[in-house]
């Protein structure tokens, strides 16, 4: 089965009855989904640009849910994974949480509880996607800065005034003002506070400040 980049809830379970039940549940709650009969089938079709989350049985014939999770992480996937577990698998599921799984739900599960967890996972993936997009955009903007503009930006982020920056870099205050204006223009911000927020949200603040050098 192939999908586009529309966020989907991927149901991975070797039990056809479970796949059908979960597919029906999600579709009645307006949660787009796709079903996979095995971890191997899912991994064979998986694309890096997929968005959404995964609802996966922790135990299946062939590759287990845990092994599938490990394979996905090795490929760099950040899709939130929700494990479906039996009573005896709870300790295994707790261990999976410690290794990065989003959540787990024990059989027999409450439909509303599962839908709530899935919605939280979809929200988490959307936030991750927004952070990745912001990081790419901000990194591209940083590449447009000259070496001197990077120096000035780092000192701005350190909270230093124009006069102090001018003294430290041995340039005129007017030159500092020009560099500051160019930094703000290229980064698409209007103030030092907005610049700091932009870099922080993109996870690039430390690399842009003198202390990281």
GROMACS .gro file of C-alpha atoms in nm:
model
  213
    1UNK     CA    1   0.000   0.000   0.000
    2UNK     CA    2   0.133   0.346  -0.087
    3UNK     CA    3   0.043   0.675   0.075
    4UNK     CA    4   0.115   1.042   0.022
    5UNK     CA    5   0.232   1.285   0.290
    6UNK     CA    6  -0.116   1.322   0.441
    7UNK     CA    7  -0.088   1.232   0.812
    8UNK     CA    8  -0.205   0.873   0.853
    9UNK     CA    9  -0.245   0.638   1.144
   10UNK     CA   10  -0.069   0.320   1.032
   11UNK     CA   11  -0.219   0.006   1.183
   12UNK     CA   12   0.038  -0.275   1.187
   13UNK     CA   13  -0.107  -0.603   1.313
   14UNK     CA   14  -0.102  -0.961   1.187
   15UNK     CA   15  -0.458  -1.017   1.313
   16UNK     CA   16  -0.700  -0.926   1.034
   17UNK     CA   17  -0.989  -0.886   1.279
   18UNK     CA   18  -0.791  -0.630   1.480
   19UNK     CA   19  -0.689  -0.442   1.164
   20UNK     CA   20  -1.049  -0.427   1.046
   21UNK     CA   21  -1.180  -0.319   1.387
   22UNK     CA   22  -0.921  -0.044   1.430
   23UNK     CA   23  -0.964   0.076   1.073
   24UNK     CA   24  -1.339   0.103   1.125
   25UNK     CA   25  -1.291   0.282   1.458
   26UNK     CA   26  -1.052   0.541   1.320
   27UNK     CA   27  -1.254   0.607   1.008
   28UNK     CA   28  -1.569   0.665   1.216
   29UNK     CA   29  -1.370   0.925   1.414
   30UNK     CA   30  -1.239   1.092   1.097
   31UNK     CA   31  -0.884   0.969   1.154
   32UNK     CA   32  -0.730   0.871   0.817
   33UNK     CA   33  -0.555   0.535   0.842
   34UNK     CA   34  -0.379   0.260   0.653
   35UNK     CA   35  -0.345  -0.108   0.746
   36UNK     CA   36  -0.050  -0.345   0.723
   37UNK     CA   37  -0.057  -0.721   0.780
   38UNK     CA   38   0.301  -0.742   0.905
   39UNK     CA   39   0.594  -0.535   1.019
   40UNK     CA   40   0.783  -0.654   0.712
   41UNK     CA   41   0.513  -0.519   0.478
   42UNK     CA   42   0.513  -0.186   0.656
   43UNK     CA   43   0.892  -0.150   0.647
   44UNK     CA   44   0.904  -0.245   0.280
   45UNK     CA   45   0.666   0.037   0.193
   46UNK     CA   46   0.785   0.295   0.446
   47UNK     CA   47   0.890   0.634   0.310
   48UNK     CA   48   1.090   0.895   0.502
   49UNK     CA   49   0.839   1.171   0.429
   50UNK     CA   50   0.544   0.986   0.582
   51UNK     CA   51   0.361   1.175   0.854
   52UNK     CA   52   0.122   1.057   1.122
   53UNK     CA   53   0.169   0.779   1.376
   54UNK     CA   54   0.186   0.402   1.409
   55UNK     CA   55  -0.044   0.172   1.609
   56UNK     CA   56   0.138  -0.160   1.622
   57UNK     CA   57   0.100  -0.492   1.799
   58UNK     CA   58   0.405  -0.554   2.012
   59UNK     CA   59   0.396  -0.928   1.930
   60UNK     CA   60   0.343  -1.054   1.576
   61UNK     CA   61   0.442  -1.354   1.366
   62UNK     CA   62   0.772  -1.283   1.195
   63UNK     CA   63   0.919  -0.946   1.290
   64UNK     CA   64   0.791  -0.817   1.624
   65UNK     CA   65   0.666  -0.468   1.690
   66UNK     CA   66   0.977  -0.395   1.897
   67UNK     CA   67   1.209  -0.504   1.615
   68UNK     CA   68   1.010  -0.295   1.369
   69UNK     CA   69   1.042   0.004   1.600
   70UNK     CA   70   1.419  -0.043   1.617
   71UNK     CA   71   1.440  -0.067   1.237
   72UNK     CA   72   1.239   0.251   1.197
   73UNK     CA   73   1.460   0.444   1.437
   74UNK     CA   74   1.767   0.322   1.251
   75UNK     CA   75   1.616   0.477   0.939
   76UNK     CA   76   1.570   0.804   1.121
   77UNK     CA   77   1.192   0.781   1.160
   78UNK     CA   78   1.033   1.001   1.425
   79UNK     CA   79   0.678   0.873   1.373
   80UNK     CA   80   0.521   0.826   1.719
   81UNK     CA   81   0.461   0.458   1.791
   82UNK     CA   82   0.173   0.330   2.006
   83UNK     CA   83   0.207  -0.035   2.102
   84UNK     CA   84  -0.090  -0.266   2.152
   85UNK     CA   85  -0.005  -0.515   2.423
   86UNK     CA   86  -0.148  -0.815   2.600
   87UNK     CA   87  -0.144  -0.831   2.979
   88UNK     CA   88   0.181  -1.026   2.992
   89UNK     CA   89   0.355  -0.780   2.761
   90UNK     CA   90   0.317  -0.473   2.982
   91UNK     CA   91   0.678  -0.486   3.115
   92UNK     CA   92   0.799  -0.515   2.756
   93UNK     CA   93   0.589  -0.214   2.657
   94UNK     CA   94   0.724  -0.011   2.949
   95UNK     CA   95   1.073  -0.091   2.827
   96UNK     CA   96   0.973   0.026   2.479
   97UNK     CA   97   0.857   0.357   2.626
   98UNK     CA   98   1.200   0.407   2.778
   99UNK     CA   99   1.350   0.354   2.432
  100UNK     CA  100   1.130   0.617   2.270
  101UNK     CA  101   0.786   0.469   2.203
  102UNK     CA  102   0.506   0.724   2.236
  103UNK     CA  103   0.265   0.515   2.443
  104UNK     CA  104   0.107   0.173   2.478
  105UNK     CA  105  -0.244   0.047   2.538
  106UNK     CA  106  -0.338  -0.289   2.686
  107UNK     CA  107  -0.597  -0.527   2.542
  108UNK     CA  108  -0.890  -0.512   2.575
  109UNK     CA  109  -0.870  -0.136   2.527
  110UNK     CA  110  -1.128   0.139   2.548
  111UNK     CA  111  -1.202   0.286   2.205
  112UNK     CA  112  -1.215   0.644   2.330
  113UNK     CA  113  -0.888   0.606   2.518
  114UNK     CA  114  -0.714   0.471   2.208
  115UNK     CA  115  -0.847   0.748   1.985
  116UNK     CA  116  -0.732   1.007   2.239
  117UNK     CA  117  -0.381   0.857   2.243
  118UNK     CA  118  -0.371   0.848   1.864
  119UNK     CA  119  -0.479   1.211   1.842
  120UNK     CA  120  -0.205   1.308   2.088
  121UNK     CA  121   0.046   1.116   1.876
  122UNK     CA  122  -0.072   1.291   1.559
  123UNK     CA  123  -0.039   1.626   1.734
  124UNK     CA  124   0.314   1.534   1.845
  125UNK     CA  125   0.410   1.441   1.489
  126UNK     CA  126   0.271   1.771   1.361
  127UNK     CA  127   0.484   1.957   1.615
  128UNK     CA  128   0.790   1.755   1.513
  129UNK     CA  129   0.723   1.832   1.148
  130UNK     CA  130   0.689   2.203   1.223
  131UNK     CA  131   1.020   2.199   1.412
  132UNK     CA  132   1.193   2.017   1.125
  133UNK     CA  133   1.055   2.265   0.871
  134UNK     CA  134   1.158   2.559   1.088
  135UNK     CA  135   1.507   2.417   1.130
  136UNK     CA  136   1.552   2.377   0.755
  137UNK     CA  137   1.424   2.730   0.689
  138UNK     CA  138   1.636   2.893   0.959
  139UNK     CA  139   1.946   2.695   0.859
  140UNK     CA  140   1.901   2.819   0.502
  141UNK     CA  141   1.872   3.176   0.627
  142UNK     CA  142   2.187   3.138   0.837
  143UNK     CA  143   2.376   3.026   0.528
  144UNK     CA  144   2.299   3.365   0.370
  145UNK     CA  145   2.486   3.554   0.642
  146UNK     CA  146   2.841   3.667   0.586
  147UNK     CA  147   3.110   3.580   0.839
  148UNK     CA  148   3.097   3.931   0.985
  149UNK     CA  149   2.719   3.921   1.006
  150UNK     CA  150   2.744   3.591   1.197
  151UNK     CA  151   2.986   3.757   1.440
  152UNK     CA  152   2.755   4.051   1.492
  153UNK     CA  153   2.454   3.823   1.532
  154UNK     CA  154   2.632   3.618   1.798
  155UNK     CA  155   2.711   3.930   1.998
  156UNK     CA  156   2.354   4.058   1.957
  157UNK     CA  157   2.227   3.728   2.094
  158UNK     CA  158   2.471   3.765   2.383
  159UNK     CA  159   2.282   4.084   2.473
  160UNK     CA  160   2.559   4.328   2.387
  161UNK     CA  161   2.488   4.685   2.280
  162UNK     CA  162   2.604   4.828   1.950
  163UNK     CA  163   2.886   5.026   2.111
  164UNK     CA  164   3.023   4.717   2.284
  165UNK     CA  165   2.998   4.516   1.962
  166UNK     CA  166   3.178   4.792   1.773
  167UNK     CA  167   3.460   4.795   2.029
  168UNK     CA  168   3.496   4.417   2.033
  169UNK     CA  169   3.506   4.390   1.654
  170UNK     CA  170   3.701   4.714   1.608
  171UNK     CA  171   3.444   4.859   1.370
  172UNK     CA  172   3.227   5.171   1.380
  173UNK     CA  173   2.884   5.180   1.542
  174UNK     CA  174   2.738   5.271   1.204
  175UNK     CA  175   2.885   4.954   1.056
  176UNK     CA  176   2.737   4.753   1.343
  177UNK     CA  177   2.397   4.909   1.274
  178UNK     CA  178   2.423   4.815   0.906
  179UNK     CA  179   2.518   4.456   0.992
  180UNK     CA  180   2.238   4.434   1.248
  181UNK     CA  181   1.984   4.552   0.991
  182UNK     CA  182   2.111   4.300   0.736
  183UNK     CA  183   2.100   4.016   0.989
  184UNK     CA  184   1.739   4.097   1.079
  185UNK     CA  185   1.643   4.127   0.711
  186UNK     CA  186   1.805   3.798   0.608
  187UNK     CA  187   1.666   3.613   0.910
  188UNK     CA  188   1.318   3.759   0.856
  189UNK     CA  189   1.287   3.906   1.207
  190UNK     CA  190   1.235   4.253   1.352
  191UNK     CA  191   1.413   4.233   1.687
  192UNK     CA  192   1.681   4.051   1.883
  193UNK     CA  193   1.412   3.884   2.093
  194UNK     CA  194   1.237   3.753   1.782
  195UNK     CA  195   1.572   3.632   1.646
  196UNK     CA  196   1.646   3.444   1.968
  197UNK     CA  197   1.299   3.285   1.966
  198UNK     CA  198   1.340   3.182   1.602
  199UNK     CA  199   1.675   3.015   1.663
  200UNK     CA  200   1.558   2.849   1.984
  201UNK     CA  201   1.247   2.698   1.822
  202UNK     CA  202   1.464   2.566   1.538
  203UNK     CA  203   1.714   2.418   1.784
  204UNK     CA  204   1.994   2.633   1.641
  205UNK     CA  205   2.042   2.892   1.914
  206UNK     CA  206   2.360   2.742   2.062
  207UNK     CA  207   2.531   2.714   1.725
  208UNK     CA  208   2.465   3.084   1.660
  209UNK     CA  209   2.610   3.219   1.984
  210UNK     CA  210   2.974   3.280   2.076
  211UNK     CA  211   2.956   3.043   2.373
  212UNK     CA  212   2.908   2.749   2.134
  213UNK     CA  213   3.232   2.819   1.953
   0.00000   0.00000   0.00000
